[in-house]
Tab-separated table of C-alpha atoms in Angstrom:
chain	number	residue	atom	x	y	z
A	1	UNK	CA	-235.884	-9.988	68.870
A	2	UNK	CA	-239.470	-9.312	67.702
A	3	UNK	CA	-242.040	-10.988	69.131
A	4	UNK	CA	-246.028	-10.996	67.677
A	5	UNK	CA	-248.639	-11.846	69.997
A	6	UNK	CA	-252.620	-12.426	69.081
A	7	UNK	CA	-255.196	-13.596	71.242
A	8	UNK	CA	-257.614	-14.817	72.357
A	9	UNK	CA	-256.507	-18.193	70.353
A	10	UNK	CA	-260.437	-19.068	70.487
A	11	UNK	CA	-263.362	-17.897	70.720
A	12	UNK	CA	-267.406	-18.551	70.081
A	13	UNK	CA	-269.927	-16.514	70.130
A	14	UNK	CA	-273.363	-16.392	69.191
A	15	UNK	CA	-274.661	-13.943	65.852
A	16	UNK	CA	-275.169	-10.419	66.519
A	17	UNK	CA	-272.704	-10.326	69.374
A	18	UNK	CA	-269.565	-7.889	69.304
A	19	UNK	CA	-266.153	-9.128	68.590
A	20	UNK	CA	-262.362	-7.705	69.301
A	21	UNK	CA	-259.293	-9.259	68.471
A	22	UNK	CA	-256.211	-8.191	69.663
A	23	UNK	CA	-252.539	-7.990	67.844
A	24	UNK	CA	-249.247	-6.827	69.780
A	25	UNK	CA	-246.026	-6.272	67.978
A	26	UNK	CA	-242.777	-6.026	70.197
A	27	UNK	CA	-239.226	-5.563	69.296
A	28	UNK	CA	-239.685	-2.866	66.653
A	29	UNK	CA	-240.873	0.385	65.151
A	30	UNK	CA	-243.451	1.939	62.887
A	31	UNK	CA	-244.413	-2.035	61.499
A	32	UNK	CA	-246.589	-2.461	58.829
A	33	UNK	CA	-249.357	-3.949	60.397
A	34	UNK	CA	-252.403	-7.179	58.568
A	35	UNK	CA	-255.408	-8.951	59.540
A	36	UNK	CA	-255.500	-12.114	56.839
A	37	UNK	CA	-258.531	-14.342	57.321
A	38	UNK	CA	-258.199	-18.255	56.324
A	39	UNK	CA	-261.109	-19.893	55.678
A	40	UNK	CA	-261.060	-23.987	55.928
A	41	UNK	CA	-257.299	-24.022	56.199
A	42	UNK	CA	-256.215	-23.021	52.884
A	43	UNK	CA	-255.631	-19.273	51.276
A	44	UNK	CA	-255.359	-15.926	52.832
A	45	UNK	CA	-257.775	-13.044	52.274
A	46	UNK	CA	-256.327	-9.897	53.040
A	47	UNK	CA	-258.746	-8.033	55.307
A	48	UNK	CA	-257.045	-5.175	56.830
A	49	UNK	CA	-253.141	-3.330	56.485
A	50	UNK	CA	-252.251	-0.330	58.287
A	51	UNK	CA	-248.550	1.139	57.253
A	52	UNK	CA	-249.233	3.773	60.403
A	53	UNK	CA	-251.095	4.946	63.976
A	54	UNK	CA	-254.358	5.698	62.560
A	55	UNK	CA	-253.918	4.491	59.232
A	56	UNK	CA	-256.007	1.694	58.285
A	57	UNK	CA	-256.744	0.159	54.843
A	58	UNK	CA	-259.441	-2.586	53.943
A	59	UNK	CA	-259.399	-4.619	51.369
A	60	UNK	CA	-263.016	-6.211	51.182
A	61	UNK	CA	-266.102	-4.585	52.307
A	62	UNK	CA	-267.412	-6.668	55.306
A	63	UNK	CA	-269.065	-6.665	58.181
A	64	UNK	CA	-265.456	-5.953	60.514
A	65	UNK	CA	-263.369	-3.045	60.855
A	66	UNK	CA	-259.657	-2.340	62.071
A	67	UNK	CA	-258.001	0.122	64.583
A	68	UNK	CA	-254.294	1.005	65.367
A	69	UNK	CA	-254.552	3.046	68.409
A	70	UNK	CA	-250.730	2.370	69.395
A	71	UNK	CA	-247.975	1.747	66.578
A	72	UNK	CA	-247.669	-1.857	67.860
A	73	UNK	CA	-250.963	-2.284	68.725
A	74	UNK	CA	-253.394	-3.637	65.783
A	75	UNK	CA	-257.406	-4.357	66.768
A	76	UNK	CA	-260.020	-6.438	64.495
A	77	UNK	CA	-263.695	-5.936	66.034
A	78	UNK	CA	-267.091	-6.062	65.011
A	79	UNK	CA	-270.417	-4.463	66.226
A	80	UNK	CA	-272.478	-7.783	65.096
A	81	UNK	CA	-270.942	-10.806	64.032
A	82	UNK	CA	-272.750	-12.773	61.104
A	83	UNK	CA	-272.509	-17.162	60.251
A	84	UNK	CA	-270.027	-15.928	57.999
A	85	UNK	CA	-267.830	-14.610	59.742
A	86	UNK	CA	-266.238	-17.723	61.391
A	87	UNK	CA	-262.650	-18.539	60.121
A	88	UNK	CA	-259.054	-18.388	61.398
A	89	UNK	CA	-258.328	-15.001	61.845
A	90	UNK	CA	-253.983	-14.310	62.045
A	91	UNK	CA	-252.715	-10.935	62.752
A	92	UNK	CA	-249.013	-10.151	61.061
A	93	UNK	CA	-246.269	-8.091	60.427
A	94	UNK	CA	-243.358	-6.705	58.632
A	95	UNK	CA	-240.793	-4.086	58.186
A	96	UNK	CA	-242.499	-2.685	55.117
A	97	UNK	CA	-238.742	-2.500	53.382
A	98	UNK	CA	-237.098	-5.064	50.691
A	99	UNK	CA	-239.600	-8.048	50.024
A	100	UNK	CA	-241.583	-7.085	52.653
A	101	UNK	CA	-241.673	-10.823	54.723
A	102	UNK	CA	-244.632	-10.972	56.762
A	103	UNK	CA	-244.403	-13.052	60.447
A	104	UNK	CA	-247.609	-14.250	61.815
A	105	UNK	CA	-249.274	-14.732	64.738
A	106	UNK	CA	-250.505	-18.023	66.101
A	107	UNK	CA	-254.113	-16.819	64.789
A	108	UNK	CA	-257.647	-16.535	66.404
A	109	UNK	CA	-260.296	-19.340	65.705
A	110	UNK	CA	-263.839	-17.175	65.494
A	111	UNK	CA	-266.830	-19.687	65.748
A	112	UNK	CA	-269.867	-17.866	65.233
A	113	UNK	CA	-273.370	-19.712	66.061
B	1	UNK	CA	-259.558	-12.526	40.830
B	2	UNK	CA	-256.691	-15.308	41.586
B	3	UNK	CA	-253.945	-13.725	40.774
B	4	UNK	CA	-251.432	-16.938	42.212
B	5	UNK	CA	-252.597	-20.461	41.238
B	6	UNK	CA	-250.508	-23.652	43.177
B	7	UNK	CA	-251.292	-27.006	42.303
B	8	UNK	CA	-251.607	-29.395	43.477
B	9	UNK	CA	-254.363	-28.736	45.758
B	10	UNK	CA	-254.010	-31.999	47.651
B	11	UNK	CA	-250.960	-34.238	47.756
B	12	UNK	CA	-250.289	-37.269	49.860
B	13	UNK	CA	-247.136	-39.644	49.763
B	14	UNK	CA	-244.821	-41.923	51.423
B	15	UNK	CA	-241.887	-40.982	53.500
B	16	UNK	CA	-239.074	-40.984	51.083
B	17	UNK	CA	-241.188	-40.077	47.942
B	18	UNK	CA	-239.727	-36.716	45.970
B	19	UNK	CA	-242.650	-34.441	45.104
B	20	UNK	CA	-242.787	-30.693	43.684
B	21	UNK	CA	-245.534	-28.315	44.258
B	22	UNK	CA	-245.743	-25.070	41.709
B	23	UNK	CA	-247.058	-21.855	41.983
B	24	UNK	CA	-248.130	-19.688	39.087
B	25	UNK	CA	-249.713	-16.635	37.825
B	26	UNK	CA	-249.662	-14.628	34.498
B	27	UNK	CA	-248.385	-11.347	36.578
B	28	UNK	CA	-244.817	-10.336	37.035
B	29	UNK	CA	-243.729	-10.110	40.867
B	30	UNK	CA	-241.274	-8.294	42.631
B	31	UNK	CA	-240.617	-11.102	44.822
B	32	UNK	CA	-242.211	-14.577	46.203
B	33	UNK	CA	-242.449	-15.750	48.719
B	34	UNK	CA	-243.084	-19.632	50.690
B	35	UNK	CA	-244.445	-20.310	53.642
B	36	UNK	CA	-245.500	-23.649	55.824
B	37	UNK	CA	-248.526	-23.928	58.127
B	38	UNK	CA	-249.282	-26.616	60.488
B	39	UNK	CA	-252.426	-27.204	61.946
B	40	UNK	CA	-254.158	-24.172	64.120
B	41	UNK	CA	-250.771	-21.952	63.492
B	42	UNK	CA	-249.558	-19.307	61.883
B	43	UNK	CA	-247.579	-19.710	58.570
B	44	UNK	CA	-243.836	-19.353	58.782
B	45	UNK	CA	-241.552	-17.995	55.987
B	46	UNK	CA	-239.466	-20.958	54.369
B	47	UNK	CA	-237.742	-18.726	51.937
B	48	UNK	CA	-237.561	-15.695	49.830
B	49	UNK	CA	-236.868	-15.344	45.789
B	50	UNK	CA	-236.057	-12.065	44.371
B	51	UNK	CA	-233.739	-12.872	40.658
B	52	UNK	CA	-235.972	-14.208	38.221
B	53	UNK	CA	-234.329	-17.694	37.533
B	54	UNK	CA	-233.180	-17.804	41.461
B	55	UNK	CA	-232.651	-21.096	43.202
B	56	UNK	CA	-232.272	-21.300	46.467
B	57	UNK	CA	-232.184	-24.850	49.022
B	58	UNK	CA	-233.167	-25.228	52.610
B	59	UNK	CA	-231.523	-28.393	53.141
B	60	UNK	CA	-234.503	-31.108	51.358
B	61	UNK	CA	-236.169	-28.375	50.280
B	62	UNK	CA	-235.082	-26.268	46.874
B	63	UNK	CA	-236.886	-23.688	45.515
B	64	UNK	CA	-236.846	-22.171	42.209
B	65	UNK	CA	-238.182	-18.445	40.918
B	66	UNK	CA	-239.170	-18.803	37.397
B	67	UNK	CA	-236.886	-16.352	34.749
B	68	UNK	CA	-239.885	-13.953	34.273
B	69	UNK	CA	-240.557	-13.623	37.623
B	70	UNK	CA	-244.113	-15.051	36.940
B	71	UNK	CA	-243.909	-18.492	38.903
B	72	UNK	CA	-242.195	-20.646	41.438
B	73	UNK	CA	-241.628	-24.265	42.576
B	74	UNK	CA	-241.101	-26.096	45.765
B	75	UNK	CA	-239.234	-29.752	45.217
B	76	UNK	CA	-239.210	-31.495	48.247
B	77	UNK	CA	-236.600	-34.854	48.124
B	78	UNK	CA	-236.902	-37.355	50.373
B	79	UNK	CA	-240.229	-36.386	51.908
B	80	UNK	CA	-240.543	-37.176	56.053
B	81	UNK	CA	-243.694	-36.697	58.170
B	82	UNK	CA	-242.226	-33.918	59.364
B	83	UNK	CA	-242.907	-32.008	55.799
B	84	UNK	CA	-246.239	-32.608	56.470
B	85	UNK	CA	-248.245	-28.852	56.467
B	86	UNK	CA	-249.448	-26.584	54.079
B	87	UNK	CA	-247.012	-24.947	51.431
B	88	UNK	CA	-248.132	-21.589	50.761
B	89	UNK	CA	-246.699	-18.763	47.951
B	90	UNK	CA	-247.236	-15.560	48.296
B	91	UNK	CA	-246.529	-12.863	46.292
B	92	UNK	CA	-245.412	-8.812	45.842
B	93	UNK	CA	-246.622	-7.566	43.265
B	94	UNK	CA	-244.072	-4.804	40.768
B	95	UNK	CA	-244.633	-1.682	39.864
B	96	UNK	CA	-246.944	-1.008	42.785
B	97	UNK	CA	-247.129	-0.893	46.360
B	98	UNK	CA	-245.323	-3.976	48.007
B	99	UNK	CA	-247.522	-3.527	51.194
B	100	UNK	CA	-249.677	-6.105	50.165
B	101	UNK	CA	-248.975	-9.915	49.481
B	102	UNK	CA	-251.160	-12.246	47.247
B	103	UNK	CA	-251.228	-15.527	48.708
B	104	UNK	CA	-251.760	-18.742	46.793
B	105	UNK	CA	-254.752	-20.947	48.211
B	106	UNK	CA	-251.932	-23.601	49.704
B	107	UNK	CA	-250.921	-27.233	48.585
B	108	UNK	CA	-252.017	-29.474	51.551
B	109	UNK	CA	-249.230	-32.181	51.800
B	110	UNK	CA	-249.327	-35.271	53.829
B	111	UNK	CA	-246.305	-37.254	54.176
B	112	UNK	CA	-246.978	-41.022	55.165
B	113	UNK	CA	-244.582	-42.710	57.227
């Protein structure tokens, strides 16, 4: 079966530090891979998709970018994290076929000071 | 731009009450999707519509995909605590790339007991 892991689960940090958060997919192939940011537990915002290694597509200009060095392997950082940037961060997946279901990870709290 | 609208925001009854939560949006979609979040997790798919005019039950839980594939509804009978999350819709656009979901901003139900 296929598994999603994301960690860490929390983290603070102070403005202008770096960030990375990590995404692992097991249990399957070529996934499409997302970085959705939730901001006082309601919506999703899109923030990054990747359909392939390499292949990265954002969907809001911000101060984070996206890497998918392996195929199961997806990687949210920043060079200097901003106030704003604090939110619940979930990393997810799907087959990229029929309605394209997405499964989530158990998501990243970012508190930024 | 919003492309999926759910009301209502905010909903809070007693164990036993029947409620319905919508979702709607003037765009045509390919397919729709609803998910549940709890607290500091990720969302987990509840079900998937494809047939415009589709109904489809999860035991209390019935779900309906408007005829013109433009909306959705959630009616929940016989509410328990347990129901108690966030009800989110999300979905793929037609006509385009399904890659991407639009997610509703949630309906944030609280079941008394």
């Amino acid at each position: 079966s296929q598994t999603i892991h994301q960690w860490p689960a929390t983290l603070v940090q102070p403005v202008g530090s770096p960030l990375s958060l990590e995404c692992t997919v097991e249990g399957t192939s070529n996934p499409n891979l997302y970085w959705y940011r939730q901001a006082a537990g309601r919506g999703l915002q899109l923030l990054f998709y990747s359909v392939g290694i390499g292949q990265i597509s954002s969907e809001v200009p911000q101060n984070l970018s996206a890497s998918r060095p392996q195929d199961r392997q997806f990687i949210l950082s920043s060079k200097k994290l901003l106030l704003s940037d604090s939110g619940f961060y979930l990393c997810a997946w799907s087959s990229g076929s029929g309605a394209n279901v997405l499964t989530f990870g158990a998501g990243s709290r970012l508190t930024v000071l | 731009t919003q492309l999926l609208e759910q009301s209502p925001q905010f909903l809070s009854i007693q164990e036993g009450e029947n409620l319905t939560v919508y979702c709607n949006s003037s765009s045509v979609f390919s397919s729709l999707q609803w998910y549940r979040q709890e607290p500091g997790e990720g969302p987990v798919l509840l079900v998937t519509v494809v047939t415009g005019g589709e109904v489809k039950k999860l035991k209390r839980l019935t779900f309906q995909f408007g005829d013109a594939r433009k909306d959705s509804s959630l009616h929940i009978t016989a509410a328990q605590p347990g129901d108690t999350g966030l009800y989110l819709c999300a979905g793929g656009l037609s006509g385009g790339s399904n890659y991407k979901l639009t997610f509703g901003k949630g309906t944030l139900l609280t079941v008394n007991p």
